[in-house]
PDB file of C-alpha atoms in Angstrom:
ATOM      1  CA  MET X 209       3.714  12.377  13.106  1.00  0.00           C
ATOM      2  CA  THR X 210       6.600  12.309  10.614  1.00  0.00           C
ATOM      3  CA  GLN X 211       8.932  10.892  13.267  1.00  0.00           C
ATOM      4  CA  TRP X 212       6.416   8.178  14.158  1.00  0.00           C
ATOM      5  CA  VAL X 213       5.935   7.180  10.495  1.00  0.00           C
ATOM      6  CA  GLY X 214       9.703   7.236   9.932  1.00  0.00           C
ATOM      7  CA  GLU X 215      10.297   5.012  12.948  1.00  0.00           C
ATOM      8  CA  LEU X 216       7.611   2.609  11.767  1.00  0.00           C
ATOM      9  CA  LEU X 217       9.182   2.431   8.307  1.00  0.00           C
ATOM     10  CA  ARG X 218      12.660   1.832   9.727  1.00  0.00           C
ATOM     11  CA  THR X 219      11.693  -0.778  12.341  1.00  0.00           C
ATOM     12  CA  SER X 220       9.534  -2.727   9.898  1.00  0.00           C
ATOM     13  CA  GLY X 221      12.193  -2.710   7.190  1.00  0.00           C
ATOM     14  CA  ALA X 222       9.677  -1.235   4.752  1.00  0.00           C
ATOM     15  CA  THR X 223      10.731  -0.584   1.187  1.00  0.00           C
ATOM     16  CA  LEU X 224       7.438   1.104   0.300  1.00  0.00           C
ATOM     17  CA  CYS X 225       5.325   3.666   2.145  1.00  0.00           C
ATOM     18  CA  VAL X 226       1.644   3.868   1.154  1.00  0.00           C
ATOM     19  CA  THR X 227      -0.503   6.731   2.418  1.00  0.00           C
ATOM     20  CA  PRO X 228      -3.588   8.694   1.483  1.00  0.00           C
ATOM     21  CA  TRP X 229      -2.759  11.408  -1.044  1.00  0.00           C
ATOM     22  CA  SER X 230      -1.550  14.617   0.583  1.00  0.00           C
ATOM     23  CA  GLY X 231      -3.526  16.688  -1.947  1.00  0.00           C
ATOM     24  CA  ASP X 232      -6.855  14.977  -1.218  1.00  0.00           C
ATOM     25  CA  LEU X 233      -8.511  18.052   0.363  1.00  0.00           C
ATOM     26  CA  HIS X 234      -9.220  16.170   3.590  1.00  0.00           C
ATOM     27  CA  ALA X 235      -7.271  17.318   6.652  1.00  0.00           C
ATOM     28  CA  ASP X 236      -6.546  13.855   8.092  1.00  0.00           C
ATOM     29  CA  HIS X 237      -5.520  12.427   4.717  1.00  0.00           C
ATOM     30  CA  GLU X 238      -3.316  15.426   3.983  1.00  0.00           C
ATOM     31  CA  ALA X 239      -1.572  15.204   7.383  1.00  0.00           C
ATOM     32  CA  VAL X 240      -0.811  11.502   7.009  1.00  0.00           C
ATOM     33  CA  GLY X 241       0.217  12.001   3.387  1.00  0.00           C
ATOM     34  CA  ARG X 242       2.636  14.791   4.296  1.00  0.00           C
ATOM     35  CA  ALA X 243       4.115  12.759   7.164  1.00  0.00           C
ATOM     36  CA  GLY X 244       4.541   9.732   4.903  1.00  0.00           C
ATOM     37  CA  HIS X 245       6.100  11.877   2.194  1.00  0.00           C
ATOM     38  CA  ALA X 246       8.639  13.404   4.571  1.00  0.00           C
ATOM     39  CA  ALA X 247       9.487  10.082   6.253  1.00  0.00           C
ATOM     40  CA  ALA X 248       9.823   8.215   2.959  1.00  0.00           C
ATOM     41  CA  ARG X 249      12.021  10.921   1.510  1.00  0.00           C
ATOM     42  CA  ALA X 250      14.249  10.991   4.621  1.00  0.00           C
ATOM     43  CA  ASP X 251      14.876   7.256   4.376  1.00  0.00           C
ATOM     44  CA  ALA X 252      14.877   7.009   0.556  1.00  0.00           C
ATOM     45  CA  ILE X 253      11.825   4.726   0.602  1.00  0.00           C
ATOM     46  CA  ALA X 254       9.406   4.588  -2.308  1.00  0.00           C
ATOM     47  CA  LEU X 255       6.115   6.421  -1.751  1.00  0.00           C
ATOM     48  CA  TRP X 256       2.718   5.610  -3.217  1.00  0.00           C
ATOM     49  CA  GLN X 257      -0.251   7.778  -2.295  1.00  0.00           C
ATOM     50  CA  TYR X 258      -3.851   6.881  -3.032  1.00  0.00           C
ATOM     51  CA  PRO X 259      -6.614   9.420  -3.580  1.00  0.00           C
ATOM     52  CA  VAL X 260      -9.862   9.033  -1.674  1.00  0.00           C
ATOM     53  CA  TRP X 261     -11.761  12.324  -1.851  1.00  0.00           C
ATOM     54  CA  MET X 262     -10.133  13.415  -5.109  1.00  0.00           C
ATOM     55  CA  TRP X 263     -12.750  11.352  -6.956  1.00  0.00           C
ATOM     56  CA  HIS X 264     -15.403  13.532  -5.346  1.00  0.00           C
ATOM     57  CA  TRP X 265     -14.074  16.936  -6.412  1.00  0.00           C
ATOM     58  CA  ALA X 266     -11.644  16.462  -9.306  1.00  0.00           C
ATOM     59  CA  VAL X 267     -12.510  16.519 -12.980  1.00  0.00           C
ATOM     60  CA  PRO X 268     -10.371  15.139 -15.817  1.00  0.00           C
ATOM     61  CA  GLY X 269      -7.476  17.493 -16.436  1.00  0.00           C
ATOM     62  CA  SER X 270      -7.858  19.250 -13.074  1.00  0.00           C
ATOM     63  CA  PRO X 271      -4.594  21.166 -12.526  1.00  0.00           C
ATOM     64  CA  ARG X 272      -4.605  20.270  -8.790  1.00  0.00           C
ATOM     65  CA  VAL X 273      -4.071  16.596  -9.628  1.00  0.00           C
ATOM     66  CA  PRO X 274      -0.651  15.307 -10.712  1.00  0.00           C
ATOM     67  CA  TRP X 275      -2.138  13.080 -13.408  1.00  0.00           C
ATOM     68  CA  HIS X 276       1.309  12.385 -14.878  1.00  0.00           C
ATOM     69  CA  LEU X 277       2.291  10.649 -11.616  1.00  0.00           C
ATOM     70  CA  CYS X 278      -0.814   8.431 -11.483  1.00  0.00           C
ATOM     71  CA  ARG X 279      -0.404   4.708 -12.022  1.00  0.00           C
ATOM     72  CA  ARG X 280      -3.078   2.056 -12.387  1.00  0.00           C
ATOM     73  CA  LEU X 281      -2.651  -1.127 -10.338  1.00  0.00           C
ATOM     74  CA  PRO X 282      -4.905  -4.041 -11.311  1.00  0.00           C
ATOM     75  CA  LEU X 283      -6.593  -5.859  -8.430  1.00  0.00           C
ATOM     76  CA  ALA X 284      -7.030  -9.618  -8.433  1.00  0.00           C
ATOM     77  CA  PRO X 285     -10.583 -10.789  -7.689  1.00  0.00           C
ATOM     78  CA  ALA X 286      -9.619 -11.754  -4.117  1.00  0.00           C
ATOM     79  CA  GLU X 287      -8.051  -8.317  -3.544  1.00  0.00           C
ATOM     80  CA  LEU X 288     -11.137  -6.576  -4.876  1.00  0.00           C
ATOM     81  CA  ALA X 289     -13.332  -8.698  -2.591  1.00  0.00           C
ATOM     82  CA  LEU X 290     -11.231  -7.670   0.419  1.00  0.00           C
ATOM     83  CA  LYS X 291     -11.418  -4.027  -0.577  1.00  0.00           C
ATOM     84  CA  THR X 292     -15.185  -4.206  -1.050  1.00  0.00           C
ATOM     85  CA  SER X 293     -15.521  -5.827   2.363  1.00  0.00           C
ATOM     86  CA  ALA X 294     -13.392  -3.079   3.918  1.00  0.00           C
ATOM     87  CA  LEU X 295     -15.553  -0.396   2.290  1.00  0.00           C
ATOM     88  CA  ARG X 296     -18.627  -1.868   3.974  1.00  0.00           C
ATOM     89  CA  CYS X 297     -17.011  -1.087   7.350  1.00  0.00           C
ATOM     90  CA  PHE X 298     -17.376   2.656   6.722  1.00  0.00           C
ATOM     91  CA  ARG X 299     -21.085   2.722   7.658  1.00  0.00           C
ATOM     92  CA  THR X 300     -21.000   6.435   8.492  1.00  0.00           C
ATOM     93  CA  GLN X 301     -19.852   7.166   4.938  1.00  0.00           C
ATOM     94  CA  ILE X 302     -21.970   4.775   2.871  1.00  0.00           C
ATOM     95  CA  ALA X 303     -25.345   4.580   4.633  1.00  0.00           C
ATOM     96  CA  PRO X 304     -27.825   7.061   6.085  1.00  0.00           C
ATOM     97  CA  LEU X 305     -27.322   7.855   9.753  1.00  0.00           C
ATOM     98  CA  ALA X 306     -30.117   7.651  12.306  1.00  0.00           C
ATOM     99  CA  ASP X 307     -30.241  11.441  12.654  1.00  0.00           C
ATOM    100  CA  ASP X 308     -29.397  12.362   9.038  1.00  0.00           C
ATOM    101  CA  PRO X 309     -30.634  10.590   5.887  1.00  0.00           C
ATOM    102  CA  THR X 310     -27.865  12.086   3.729  1.00  0.00           C
ATOM    103  CA  VAL X 311     -25.330   9.552   2.483  1.00  0.00           C
ATOM    104  CA  ILE X 312     -21.835  11.049   2.363  1.00  0.00           C
ATOM    105  CA  LEU X 313     -20.601   8.749  -0.401  1.00  0.00           C
ATOM    106  CA  PRO X 314     -23.363   8.233  -2.969  1.00  0.00           C
ATOM    107  CA  PRO X 315     -23.228   5.249  -5.374  1.00  0.00           C
ATOM    108  CA  GLU X 316     -21.414   7.187  -8.132  1.00  0.00           C
ATOM    109  CA  GLU X 317     -18.679   8.117  -5.634  1.00  0.00           C
ATOM    110  CA  LEU X 318     -18.393   4.579  -4.273  1.00  0.00           C
ATOM    111  CA  ALA X 319     -17.992   3.306  -7.830  1.00  0.00           C
ATOM    112  CA  HIS X 320     -14.493   4.819  -7.906  1.00  0.00           C
ATOM    113  CA  HIS X 321     -13.543   2.696  -4.904  1.00  0.00           C
ATOM    114  CA  GLN X 322     -15.037  -0.543  -6.261  1.00  0.00           C
ATOM    115  CA  ARG X 323     -13.213  -0.737  -9.584  1.00  0.00           C
ATOM    116  CA  SER X 324     -11.000  -3.657 -10.548  1.00  0.00           C
ATOM    117  CA  PHE X 325      -7.939  -1.450 -10.167  1.00  0.00           C
ATOM    118  CA  GLU X 326      -6.437   1.008  -7.731  1.00  0.00           C
ATOM    119  CA  THR X 327      -4.982   4.387  -8.654  1.00  0.00           C
ATOM    120  CA  VAL X 328      -1.811   5.477  -6.901  1.00  0.00           C
ATOM    121  CA  ILE X 329       0.265   8.593  -7.214  1.00  0.00           C
ATOM    122  CA  VAL X 330       3.910   7.618  -7.437  1.00  0.00           C
ATOM    123  CA  GLU X 331       6.444  10.241  -6.435  1.00  0.00           C
ATOM    124  CA  THR X 332       9.080  11.026  -9.025  1.00  0.00           C
ATOM    125  CA  GLY X 333      12.209   9.211  -7.940  1.00  0.00           C
ATOM    126  CA  SER X 334      10.312   6.544  -6.002  1.00  0.00           C
ATOM    127  CA  ARG X 335      11.211   2.978  -6.705  1.00  0.00           C
TER     128      ARG X 335
END
C-alpha cells in the first residue's frame, strides 16, 4: 500500500498527504495512516492525519494521543456543510440497521465530527 500511496503522491504532484490517523485504533485507518506516513516521509511531503475513532476512546491528556502535534483548522460554513453531507453517507455508522437497532456512532460521538473545525495531527518536520 505504501508504494501505491507514494506513486499517487508523486504522479499528482501533491505537496500534502492527508490520511486517517495511524494511532486511531481501527485497523483500516491505521494501515492507511502508516502507508501515508511512510510515503510522505520518503518523498519529503507534509503529512496531516485526522482522528476518527480517537474521539470515541480518548480522554483529555490520554498518553496515546500526541496532543502536542494536534492543530485546529477552522471550517468555512460551506466546508462544514459538505462535511455534514458526507457524514450522512455513512448510514451503517449513524443509523440503526434493519437487523440491529444499535447505532455505532451515537449523537455525542457524531458531535466531534460536526464541529466548525477539524483536528489534524501534523508530523514534526512536516510543512
